[in-house]
Amino acid sequence: MERSISPDSILLLKTAQATGVTTAWDRYEAQLPQCGFGETGLCCRHCLQGPCRIDPFGVSGPKYGICGASADVIVARGLARSIAGGTASHSAHAKHLVHTMLKFSRGEAPDYSIKDKDKFYAVLQRVGITRDGKSEEELAGELAQLALDEFSEREDPPVWLKTTITPARMQKFEQFGLIPSGLDSAVAEVMHRTTNGVDADAVNILLGAIKCAVGDYTGMYLATDLSDILFGTPAPVMARANLGTLKENAVNIAVHGHNPVLSEVIVAQAELMREEAIAAGAPAGINLVGICCTGLEVMMRHGIPTATNSLSQELAILTGALDAAVVDYQCIMPSLPTVASHYHTAIITTMSIAKITGAHHIEFDEKHAGQKAQEIIRLAIEAFKKRDPAKVNIPPVVNDAWAGMSAETIVKVLALVDPQDPLKPLVDNIVNGNILGVCLFAGCNDVKITQDKTFVELVKALAAENVLILCTGCASGSFARHGLLTPAATEKYAGPGLKAVLTALGQAAGLGGPLPLALHTGSCVDNTRAASIATAIANKLGVDVSALPVVATAPEAAMEKAVSIGTWAVAMGLPTHVGVVPPVTGSPLVVQVLTQTAKDLLGGYFIVEPDPKAAAAKLVAVLKERRAGLGI
Amino acid sequence: MKRLFVRPELCTGCKTCEIACTVEHSKSKNLLGAMMESPPPHTRVYVEAVSNGPFEIFKMPMTCRHCDPAPCMAACIPQAMYRTVEGVVINVGGAHACIACGMCVMMCPFGMIARALAPDGKMMALKCDLCPDRSVPACAAACPTGAILFLEGDEFAHQSRLRASAILSNAKSLRETTMTQSLEE
């Protein structure tokens, strides 16, 4: 199997082989064969009497765990815990932003401000905080306190849930008991009910898991709101992608991880420290690039290039030109210091909860954000001085990439066509069939399948069928690396209806050409941006999201966060495709609930299909079924 | 003699057999102790994987066949490799000592011999001895799905015949149904 179809990845994988540097792909091969009990979800380690394993063939091995748990219960419990892992991650990300806003409100975070007042006021209004002549700091404090209350055990539904979904969806969640009693409580509840001797009904466990995923949605919505308020709502920006964005004559610093709290300050400080880099012998000054979602956060707000993403993060070091990687949390490979030991690259961890042995640690805090960012950049400049020019090997691959297509931006572009009723042009074009439907691409790269292959083949197939494409996270990164976030890609791959709509919108926006083939709506924590558009359309039409021709896909999913996002997409009513087989196949019941029963209960359901062409056919059929349901 | 047989279609690739074999061929004969030994104990059974594309990974438990004639015996220059009266091909406890030349490693068509340190610290050719201290070899006893079996050759073939017959009996009933249907028509 090919490891990647991304030209820069392919070149640097050859370098890795030639120099004997081990990457994730090598470590995957060393893991083969992977344990089939884990692959099927039939291994349980939730108590000290285990591990227990159920025979997936049902031939001669055990059918029950020591406690009596069946295959269905073990698989459901395992899935629930991975959803709790994803929810905990997004909630931690959101809480970090809440604390930053709280510190700002108390004057304890001098490097932060309310960057987007329009969004600030819009969110205040949505969550029910009245302005009443209060100061910006007071309002920020009130908002932060309200946000903080979302996480703890509460009696009322979370505010960021009930104010952002359709009334029909809220009613459905109430009916099935899917409203979490607090975002951290949702995670704690899953941990409780999946421990030994609590919930032993697979369907009930899955409902608990979905409830937790609804909490994941809520935390993500909150995170995006606060990021936009503190750092600005993304607006269209032309950036560049691929590892060719590293510069031989600059101090190259990668910001990597997920949260913009630190990287935003690094962007600001890097501008001020340009002369220091030049004095150190880098005539082009400081070149910031992004890896993973921290990279996408600064890409969509500042046009910082995206170098690569999660699976190929090690390859950035193999260019020999990366002077420092500054990391926060999530999807950061523990191998980075080991790979960096072959080069001069400084790996700098910054969060107290996410250290890596062998890395430099500069602990970040909001009170001294600017100073810490300077310290980090100085360390990068020091590392640059040790760069070995003989090892520099930057792949000559660069693509243009349009980013910053937030929900607000999309509405603004639509408003250029119809200022009174911005959603009307979109709805009209869906009704008249120019647009067959909408597909949100999300998720990761997964070492088990060829990097980017499913993403690229699936998006081309869907665009040819006139499906409007939104993308987030590593899907955005993948499309950026292959030149698919460009007007040229629209010309080349969009079906005639989609091309006409994207061209009309692009011309209205003054681009002189179509909008890009895929609209980069944000990082992976920003998936609710797409959900908010779907909810607005549903509310406008007076239907629920589950009636709309909207689907989601995570063709190359890898992380627990992708599992929780996929699950809330299903809960919101979206048919959700996954291109890798999750560890649930050990239970036919769980598979049936996720792929069939969920459709009856929630409207959304999972579609598992590794083959991109077959997946495209299935998603197109679903969109047509939804259109038929609406009578269009 | 009883031999090791594998049913690759039942192998999950969990490698429990490798762990059990390693522990059995350690000094301490328990997992915790084996993990702390120096030199580290070595497995004599292996699970290999062949990738035929995404999500199509063929998993195969590889065990010594104790061949007859055995290429490892033929290649063994110091004549350390011999066959016991029970039919086990092994290089310890015989008339001559293993000199770790590696000829057997090169000759084994299944790759079932490793040149490594034995628990006593001596470099030698390490291979399956069918666990002389046990009634059932550790790998077969540990396999959670029955992918590794320790049976008389006749018995394995008999079980295979029974499985095949069961499939054929379904086919027979299917044929009868079809015949009945065509008669009714």
PDB file of N, CA and C in Angstrom, chain A residues 84 87-88 91 95 146-161 177-190 208 210-219 222:
ATOM      1  N   ALA A  84     -16.116   9.658  25.143  1.00  0.00           N
ATOM      2  CA  ALA A  84     -15.805  10.478  26.322  1.00  0.00           C
ATOM      3  C   ALA A  84     -14.415  11.102  26.178  1.00  0.00           C
ATOM      4  N   THR A  87     -14.772  13.995  23.790  1.00  0.00           N
ATOM      5  CA  THR A  87     -15.510  15.094  24.417  1.00  0.00           C
ATOM      6  C   THR A  87     -14.635  15.813  25.441  1.00  0.00           C
ATOM      7  N   ALA A  88     -13.881  15.034  26.218  1.00  0.00           N
ATOM      8  CA  ALA A  88     -12.990  15.635  27.214  1.00  0.00           C
ATOM      9  C   ALA A  88     -11.974  16.550  26.528  1.00  0.00           C
ATOM     10  N   SER A  91     -13.746  19.733  25.301  1.00  0.00           N
ATOM     11  CA  SER A  91     -14.158  20.529  26.455  1.00  0.00           C
ATOM     12  C   SER A  91     -12.955  21.214  27.095  1.00  0.00           C
ATOM     13  N   LYS A  95     -12.577  25.077  27.677  1.00  0.00           N
ATOM     14  CA  LYS A  95     -12.345  25.647  29.016  1.00  0.00           C
ATOM     15  C   LYS A  95     -11.129  26.564  29.029  1.00  0.00           C
ATOM     16  N   LEU A 146     -20.756  32.377  32.627  1.00  0.00           N
ATOM     17  CA  LEU A 146     -21.853  31.565  32.081  1.00  0.00           C
ATOM     18  C   LEU A 146     -21.279  30.340  31.370  1.00  0.00           C
ATOM     19  N   ALA A 147     -20.185  30.572  30.635  1.00  0.00           N
ATOM     20  CA  ALA A 147     -19.557  29.472  29.894  1.00  0.00           C
ATOM     21  C   ALA A 147     -18.982  28.443  30.857  1.00  0.00           C
ATOM     22  N   LEU A 148     -18.365  28.932  31.930  1.00  0.00           N
ATOM     23  CA  LEU A 148     -17.768  28.017  32.909  1.00  0.00           C
ATOM     24  C   LEU A 148     -18.839  27.128  33.544  1.00  0.00           C
ATOM     25  N   ASP A 149     -20.025  27.716  33.767  1.00  0.00           N
ATOM     26  CA  ASP A 149     -21.125  26.955  34.370  1.00  0.00           C
ATOM     27  C   ASP A 149     -21.617  25.824  33.466  1.00  0.00           C
ATOM     28  N   GLU A 150     -21.298  25.906  32.166  1.00  0.00           N
ATOM     29  CA  GLU A 150     -21.726  24.849  31.246  1.00  0.00           C
ATOM     30  C   GLU A 150     -21.079  23.511  31.590  1.00  0.00           C
ATOM     31  N   PHE A 151     -19.881  23.593  32.198  1.00  0.00           N
ATOM     32  CA  PHE A 151     -19.099  22.374  32.370  1.00  0.00           C
ATOM     33  C   PHE A 151     -19.517  21.575  33.603  1.00  0.00           C
ATOM     34  N   SER A 152     -20.006  22.288  34.623  1.00  0.00           N
ATOM     35  CA  SER A 152     -20.301  21.578  35.862  1.00  0.00           C
ATOM     36  C   SER A 152     -21.726  21.026  35.854  1.00  0.00           C
ATOM     37  N   GLU A 153     -22.007  20.153  36.801  1.00  0.00           N
ATOM     38  CA  GLU A 153     -23.322  19.524  36.922  1.00  0.00           C
ATOM     39  C   GLU A 153     -24.401  20.590  37.083  1.00  0.00           C
ATOM     40  N   ARG A 154     -25.449  20.492  36.282  1.00  0.00           N
ATOM     41  CA  ARG A 154     -26.484  21.520  36.283  1.00  0.00           C
ATOM     42  C   ARG A 154     -27.835  20.866  36.035  1.00  0.00           C
ATOM     43  N   GLU A 155     -28.884  21.625  36.324  1.00  0.00           N
ATOM     44  CA  GLU A 155     -30.236  21.093  36.121  1.00  0.00           C
ATOM     45  C   GLU A 155     -30.809  21.505  34.776  1.00  0.00           C
ATOM     46  N   ASP A 156     -30.450  22.736  34.335  1.00  0.00           N
ATOM     47  CA  ASP A 156     -30.973  23.212  33.049  1.00  0.00           C
ATOM     48  C   ASP A 156     -30.105  22.687  31.908  1.00  0.00           C
ATOM     49  N   PRO A 157     -30.689  22.558  30.720  1.00  0.00           N
ATOM     50  CA  PRO A 157     -29.869  22.169  29.567  1.00  0.00           C
ATOM     51  C   PRO A 157     -28.760  23.196  29.325  1.00  0.00           C
ATOM     52  N   PRO A 158     -27.607  22.758  28.843  1.00  0.00           N
ATOM     53  CA  PRO A 158     -26.529  23.704  28.542  1.00  0.00           C
ATOM     54  C   PRO A 158     -27.013  24.797  27.588  1.00  0.00           C
ATOM     55  N   VAL A 159     -26.611  26.040  27.878  1.00  0.00           N
ATOM     56  CA  VAL A 159     -27.073  27.189  27.100  1.00  0.00           C
ATOM     57  C   VAL A 159     -26.609  27.090  25.646  1.00  0.00           C
ATOM     58  N   TRP A 160     -25.327  26.657  25.466  1.00  0.00           N
ATOM     59  CA  TRP A 160     -24.791  26.587  24.098  1.00  0.00           C
ATOM     60  C   TRP A 160     -25.414  25.439  23.303  1.00  0.00           C
ATOM     61  N   LEU A 161     -26.183  24.597  23.976  1.00  0.00           N
ATOM     62  CA  LEU A 161     -26.928  23.568  23.240  1.00  0.00           C
ATOM     63  C   LEU A 161     -28.296  24.110  22.844  1.00  0.00           C
ATOM     64  N   GLY A 177     -33.658  11.432  26.240  1.00  0.00           N
ATOM     65  CA  GLY A 177     -32.735  11.621  27.370  1.00  0.00           C
ATOM     66  C   GLY A 177     -31.312  11.897  26.935  1.00  0.00           C
ATOM     67  N   LEU A 178     -31.147  12.710  25.896  1.00  0.00           N
ATOM     68  CA  LEU A 178     -29.818  12.940  25.330  1.00  0.00           C
ATOM     69  C   LEU A 178     -29.235  14.308  25.690  1.00  0.00           C
ATOM     70  N   ILE A 179     -29.807  14.963  26.707  1.00  0.00           N
ATOM     71  CA  ILE A 179     -29.280  16.269  27.092  1.00  0.00           C
ATOM     72  C   ILE A 179     -28.321  16.091  28.259  1.00  0.00           C
ATOM     73  N   PRO A 180     -27.054  16.401  28.062  1.00  0.00           N
ATOM     74  CA  PRO A 180     -26.081  16.183  29.133  1.00  0.00           C
ATOM     75  C   PRO A 180     -26.292  17.169  30.283  1.00  0.00           C
ATOM     76  N   SER A 181     -26.070  16.682  31.492  1.00  0.00           N
ATOM     77  CA  SER A 181     -26.191  17.581  32.647  1.00  0.00           C
ATOM     78  C   SER A 181     -24.836  18.204  32.930  1.00  0.00           C
ATOM     79  N   GLY A 182     -24.356  18.991  31.974  1.00  0.00           N
ATOM     80  CA  GLY A 182     -23.040  19.610  32.111  1.00  0.00           C
ATOM     81  C   GLY A 182     -22.033  18.889  31.230  1.00  0.00           C
ATOM     82  N   LEU A 183     -21.048  19.643  30.730  1.00  0.00           N
ATOM     83  CA  LEU A 183     -20.145  19.065  29.734  1.00  0.00           C
ATOM     84  C   LEU A 183     -19.123  18.126  30.376  1.00  0.00           C
ATOM     85  N   ASP A 184     -18.581  18.511  31.514  1.00  0.00           N
ATOM     86  CA  ASP A 184     -17.683  17.582  32.201  1.00  0.00           C
ATOM     87  C   ASP A 184     -18.486  16.434  32.817  1.00  0.00           C
ATOM     88  N   SER A 185     -19.703  16.722  33.237  1.00  0.00           N
ATOM     89  CA  SER A 185     -20.567  15.669  33.787  1.00  0.00           C
ATOM     90  C   SER A 185     -20.838  14.598  32.749  1.00  0.00           C
ATOM     91  N   ALA A 186     -20.933  15.008  31.478  1.00  0.00           N
ATOM     92  CA  ALA A 186     -21.215  14.050  30.406  1.00  0.00           C
ATOM     93  C   ALA A 186     -20.092  13.024  30.327  1.00  0.00           C
ATOM     94  N   VAL A 187     -18.860  13.506  30.443  1.00  0.00           N
ATOM     95  CA  VAL A 187     -17.703  12.606  30.384  1.00  0.00           C
ATOM     96  C   VAL A 187     -17.682  11.718  31.625  1.00  0.00           C
ATOM     97  N   ALA A 188     -17.905  12.346  32.780  1.00  0.00           N
ATOM     98  CA  ALA A 188     -17.880  11.585  34.035  1.00  0.00           C
ATOM     99  C   ALA A 188     -18.973  10.515  34.036  1.00  0.00           C
ATOM    100  N   GLU A 189     -20.134  10.863  33.488  1.00  0.00           N
ATOM    101  CA  GLU A 189     -21.230   9.889  33.481  1.00  0.00           C
ATOM    102  C   GLU A 189     -20.875   8.669  32.634  1.00  0.00           C
ATOM    103  N   VAL A 190     -20.245   8.908  31.486  1.00  0.00           N
ATOM    104  CA  VAL A 190     -19.843   7.768  30.643  1.00  0.00           C
ATOM    105  C   VAL A 190     -18.824   6.907  31.384  1.00  0.00           C
ATOM    106  N   GLY A 208     -26.208   6.665  26.153  1.00  0.00           N
ATOM    107  CA  GLY A 208     -25.337   7.445  27.037  1.00  0.00           C
ATOM    108  C   GLY A 208     -24.164   8.035  26.275  1.00  0.00           C
ATOM    109  N   ILE A 210     -24.127   8.775  23.087  1.00  0.00           N
ATOM    110  CA  ILE A 210     -24.626   9.847  22.214  1.00  0.00           C
ATOM    111  C   ILE A 210     -24.869  11.116  23.043  1.00  0.00           C
ATOM    112  N   LYS A 211     -25.390  10.921  24.268  1.00  0.00           N
ATOM    113  CA  LYS A 211     -25.590  12.076  25.155  1.00  0.00           C
ATOM    114  C   LYS A 211     -24.256  12.794  25.383  1.00  0.00           C
ATOM    115  N   CYS A 212     -23.213  12.004  25.606  1.00  0.00           N
ATOM    116  CA  CYS A 212     -21.885  12.581  25.811  1.00  0.00           C
ATOM    117  C   CYS A 212     -21.440  13.345  24.562  1.00  0.00           C
ATOM    118  N   ALA A 213     -21.716  12.760  23.392  1.00  0.00           N
ATOM    119  CA  ALA A 213     -21.332  13.412  22.139  1.00  0.00           C
ATOM    120  C   ALA A 213     -22.102  14.720  21.939  1.00  0.00           C
ATOM    121  N   VAL A 214     -23.344  14.784  22.440  1.00  0.00           N
ATOM    122  CA  VAL A 214     -24.093  16.052  22.387  1.00  0.00           C
ATOM    123  C   VAL A 214     -23.359  17.094  23.247  1.00  0.00           C
ATOM    124  N   GLY A 215     -22.776  16.635  24.338  1.00  0.00           N
ATOM    125  CA  GLY A 215     -21.922  17.513  25.151  1.00  0.00           C
ATOM    126  C   GLY A 215     -20.698  17.965  24.361  1.00  0.00           C
ATOM    127  N   ASP A 216     -20.162  17.065  23.552  1.00  0.00           N
ATOM    128  CA  ASP A 216     -19.008  17.404  22.714  1.00  0.00           C
ATOM    129  C   ASP A 216     -19.373  18.538  21.758  1.00  0.00           C
ATOM    130  N   TYR A 217     -20.532  18.409  21.131  1.00  0.00           N
ATOM    131  CA  TYR A 217     -21.023  19.460  20.227  1.00  0.00           C
ATOM    132  C   TYR A 217     -21.081  20.800  20.969  1.00  0.00           C
ATOM    133  N   THR A 218     -21.648  20.765  22.181  1.00  0.00           N
ATOM    134  CA  THR A 218     -21.864  21.993  22.952  1.00  0.00           C
ATOM    135  C   THR A 218     -20.530  22.663  23.283  1.00  0.00           C
ATOM    136  N   GLY A 219     -19.556  21.846  23.731  1.00  0.00           N
ATOM    137  CA  GLY A 219     -18.239  22.390  24.069  1.00  0.00           C
ATOM    138  C   GLY A 219     -17.545  22.972  22.842  1.00  0.00           C
ATOM    139  N   LEU A 222     -19.072  26.325  21.878  1.00  0.00           N
ATOM    140  CA  LEU A 222     -18.593  27.330  22.824  1.00  0.00           C
ATOM    141  C   LEU A 222     -17.154  27.737  22.479  1.00  0.00           C
TER     142      LEU A 222
END
